[in-house]
């Protein structure tokens, strides 16, 4: 992933974070404590290659991310990683997908403008001729109750990860 300059697109105050990824690359992201609610009646769909690089996104994916399609295609999916998400959630996602099974979970995603949105994601391996050729994730609107539960759970998990 390119170490993009953080952009300020919405009204502050921003928090600055240094995020380091699995592949060892780091970038600075700016976050705003502002939620963009998941749009009613929409599915947010993206596909990746086997490494997690985005190969396809539907219009709702582009719209909610705040990036253009050109900015998203070819980038690692971690371009949407929010610093409030614990690494363990993604470790579980990858371990589940690599076993060839379906992963479901709640994800807080970072938009280009620093705001966030919650999704309930179902990710599956795409199999052709017995080979995994990539992954698809389809997101639905999460309930407010689950968002509240995950906000607390992920904060506890993140605090544990920071201690370790
Ligand atoms: C199909 C698919 C969809 C994904 N969707 C997201 C997503 O919406 N947000 C996100 O932060 N990570 C998503 N990931 C996980 C990222 O690839 C990555 O593991 C995560 O952002 C954490 O970054 P890291 O693994 O580099 O530490 C997705 C992965 C796959 C395979």
Coordinates of C-alpha atoms and ligand atoms in Angstrom, one line a residue:
X1 CA 0.0 0.0 0.0
X2 CA 1.2 3.5 -0.8
X3 CA 1.9 5.6 2.3
X4 CA -0.7 8.1 1.3
X5 CA -0.8 11.6 2.7
X6 CA -3.6 11.7 5.3
X7 CA -6.4 13.9 4.0
X8 CA -8.7 16.1 6.0
X9 CA -12.1 16.2 4.2
X10 CA -14.5 16.8 7.0
X11 CA -14.7 19.2 9.9
X12 CA -12.2 18.2 12.8
X13 CA -11.1 17.5 15.5
X14 CA -9.0 14.7 14.1
X15 CA -7.0 12.1 16.0
X16 CA -3.7 11.0 14.4
X17 CA -2.7 7.3 14.4
X18 CA 0.3 5.4 13.0
X19 CA -1.1 2.1 11.6
X20 CA 1.3 -0.7 10.8
X21 CA 0.1 -3.6 8.7
X22 CA 0.7 -7.3 8.5
X23 CA 3.2 -6.9 5.6
X24 CA 5.2 -4.4 7.8
X25 CA 4.2 -1.2 6.0
X26 CA 3.0 1.7 8.1
X27 CA 1.0 4.8 7.4
X28 CA -0.5 7.7 9.3
X29 CA -4.3 7.9 9.4
X30 CA -6.5 10.7 10.7
X31 CA -9.8 9.7 12.3
X32 CA -12.9 11.6 13.3
X33 CA -15.3 10.4 15.9
X34 CA -18.1 10.7 13.5
X35 CA -20.2 7.7 12.2
X36 CA -21.7 7.6 8.8
X37 CA -24.8 5.3 9.2
X38 CA -25.0 2.2 7.0
X39 CA -27.5 3.0 4.3
X40 CA -30.8 1.1 4.5
X41 CA -31.5 -1.6 2.0
X42 CA -27.9 -1.7 0.5
X43 CA -25.4 -4.4 0.3
X44 CA -21.7 -3.4 0.2
X45 CA -19.8 -5.9 -1.9
X46 CA -16.0 -6.2 -2.6
X47 CA -13.8 -8.9 -3.9
X48 CA -10.1 -9.5 -3.4
X49 CA -7.3 -11.6 -4.8
X50 CA -5.8 -14.3 -2.5
X51 CA -3.6 -11.7 -0.8
X52 CA -6.5 -9.3 0.1
X53 CA -5.9 -6.8 -2.7
X54 CA -9.2 -5.3 -3.9
X55 CA -10.2 -6.4 -7.3
X56 CA -13.8 -5.3 -7.4
X57 CA -16.2 -3.2 -5.5
X58 CA -19.9 -2.3 -6.1
X59 CA -21.1 1.3 -6.1
X60 CA -22.2 1.1 -2.4
X61 CA -18.6 0.0 -1.5
X62 CA -17.2 3.0 -3.3
X63 CA -19.8 5.4 -1.9
X64 CA -19.4 4.4 1.7
X65 CA -15.6 4.3 1.6
X66 CA -15.3 7.8 0.3
X67 CA -12.6 6.8 -2.1
X68 CA -12.9 6.7 -5.8
X69 CA -13.0 3.3 -7.5
X70 CA -9.6 4.1 -9.0
X71 CA -8.1 4.7 -5.6
X72 CA -9.5 1.4 -4.3
X73 CA -8.8 -1.2 -7.0
X74 CA -5.4 -2.8 -6.5
X75 CA -5.0 -1.6 -3.0
X76 CA -4.9 -3.9 0.0
X77 CA -8.3 -4.1 1.8
X78 CA -6.6 -2.7 4.9
X79 CA -6.9 0.7 3.2
X80 CA -10.2 0.7 5.1
X81 CA -8.8 -0.5 8.4
X82 CA -9.8 1.5 11.4
X83 CA -7.4 1.9 14.3
X84 CA -10.1 0.9 16.7
X85 CA -10.3 -2.6 15.1
X86 CA -8.2 -5.3 17.0
X87 CA -5.7 -7.3 15.0
X88 CA -7.3 -10.5 16.4
X89 CA -10.5 -9.9 14.4
X90 CA -8.6 -9.9 11.1
X91 CA -6.4 -12.8 12.2
X92 CA -9.7 -14.8 12.8
X93 CA -11.0 -13.7 9.4
X94 CA -7.9 -14.8 7.5
X95 CA -7.6 -18.1 9.4
X96 CA -11.3 -18.9 8.7
X97 CA -11.0 -18.1 5.0
X98 CA -7.8 -20.0 4.7
X99 CA -9.6 -23.1 6.1
X100 CA -12.0 -22.6 3.2
X101 CA -14.9 -21.6 5.4
X102 CA -17.2 -18.6 5.7
X103 CA -16.3 -15.8 8.2
X104 CA -19.0 -13.5 9.7
X105 CA -18.3 -10.6 11.9
X106 CA -18.7 -6.9 12.7
X107 CA -16.2 -4.5 11.3
X108 CA -15.7 -0.8 12.0
X109 CA -14.3 0.7 8.8
X110 CA -12.4 3.9 8.1
X111 CA -13.5 6.2 5.4
X112 CA -11.2 8.4 3.4
X113 CA -12.6 11.5 5.2
X114 CA -11.7 10.0 8.6
X115 CA -15.3 9.2 9.6
X116 CA -16.3 5.5 10.2
X117 CA -19.0 3.1 9.4
X118 CA -20.0 -0.3 10.9
X119 CA -20.9 -3.3 8.8
X120 CA -21.9 -6.9 9.4
X121 CA -19.7 -8.8 7.0
X122 CA -19.9 -12.3 5.5
X123 CA -16.7 -13.2 3.7
X124 CA -16.2 -16.3 1.6
X125 CA -13.5 -17.9 -0.5
X126 CA -14.1 -17.9 -4.2
X127 CA -13.3 -21.3 -5.6
X128 CA -12.7 -22.2 -9.2
X129 CA -11.5 -25.7 -10.3
X130 CA -10.9 -26.6 -6.6
X131 CA -8.5 -23.6 -6.2
X132 CA -9.1 -20.5 -4.1
X133 CA -8.8 -17.7 -6.5
X134 CA -9.8 -14.9 -4.1
X135 CA -12.4 -13.8 -1.6
X136 CA -15.7 -12.0 -1.6
X137 CA -17.2 -10.0 1.3
X138 CA -20.9 -8.9 1.4
X139 CA -21.9 -6.5 4.1
X140 CA -25.3 -5.7 5.6
X141 CA -26.5 -3.1 8.0
X142 CA -25.6 -4.1 11.6
X143 CA -28.0 -3.7 14.5
X144 CA -27.3 -0.8 16.9
X145 CA -27.2 -3.4 19.8
X146 CA -24.4 -5.3 18.0
X147 CA -22.5 -2.1 17.2
X148 CA -22.6 -1.2 20.9
X149 CA -21.5 -4.6 22.0
X150 CA -18.6 -4.7 19.5
X151 CA -17.5 -1.2 20.4
X152 CA -17.0 -2.4 24.0
X153 CA -15.6 -5.8 23.0
X154 CA -13.1 -4.4 20.5
X155 CA -11.9 -1.7 22.9
X156 CA -11.1 -4.4 25.5
X157 CA -9.4 -6.6 22.8
X158 CA -7.4 -3.6 21.6
X159 CA -6.3 -2.7 25.1
X160 CA -5.1 -6.3 25.6
X161 CA -3.2 -6.2 22.3
X162 CA -1.5 -2.9 23.2
X163 CA -0.4 -4.3 26.6
X164 CA 1.1 -7.4 25.0
Ligands
LIG1 C1 -12.8 -10.3 1.2 C2 -12.1 -9.5 2.3 C3 -12.7 -8.3 2.8 C4 -12.1 -7.5 3.8 N1 -12.7 -6.4 4.2 C5 -12.1 -5.6 5.1 C6 -12.8 -4.4 5.5 O1 -13.9 -4.1 5.1 N2 -12.1 -3.6 6.4 C7 -10.9 -4.0 6.9 O2 -10.3 -3.2 7.7 N3 -10.3 -5.1 6.5 C8 -10.9 -6.0 5.6 N4 -10.3 -7.1 5.3 C9 -9.0 -7.5 6.0 C10 -7.8 -6.9 5.4 O3 -7.3 -7.7 4.4 C11 -6.7 -6.8 6.5 O4 -6.4 -8.1 7.0 C12 -7.1 -5.9 7.7 O5 -7.5 -4.7 7.3 C13 -6.0 -5.7 8.7 O6 -4.8 -5.4 8.1 P1 -3.5 -6.3 8.3 O7 -3.9 -7.7 8.0 O8 -2.5 -5.8 7.2 O9 -2.9 -6.0 9.6 C14 -10.8 -7.9 4.3 C15 -10.2 -9.1 3.8 C16 -10.8 -9.9 2.8 C17 -10.1 -11.1 2.3

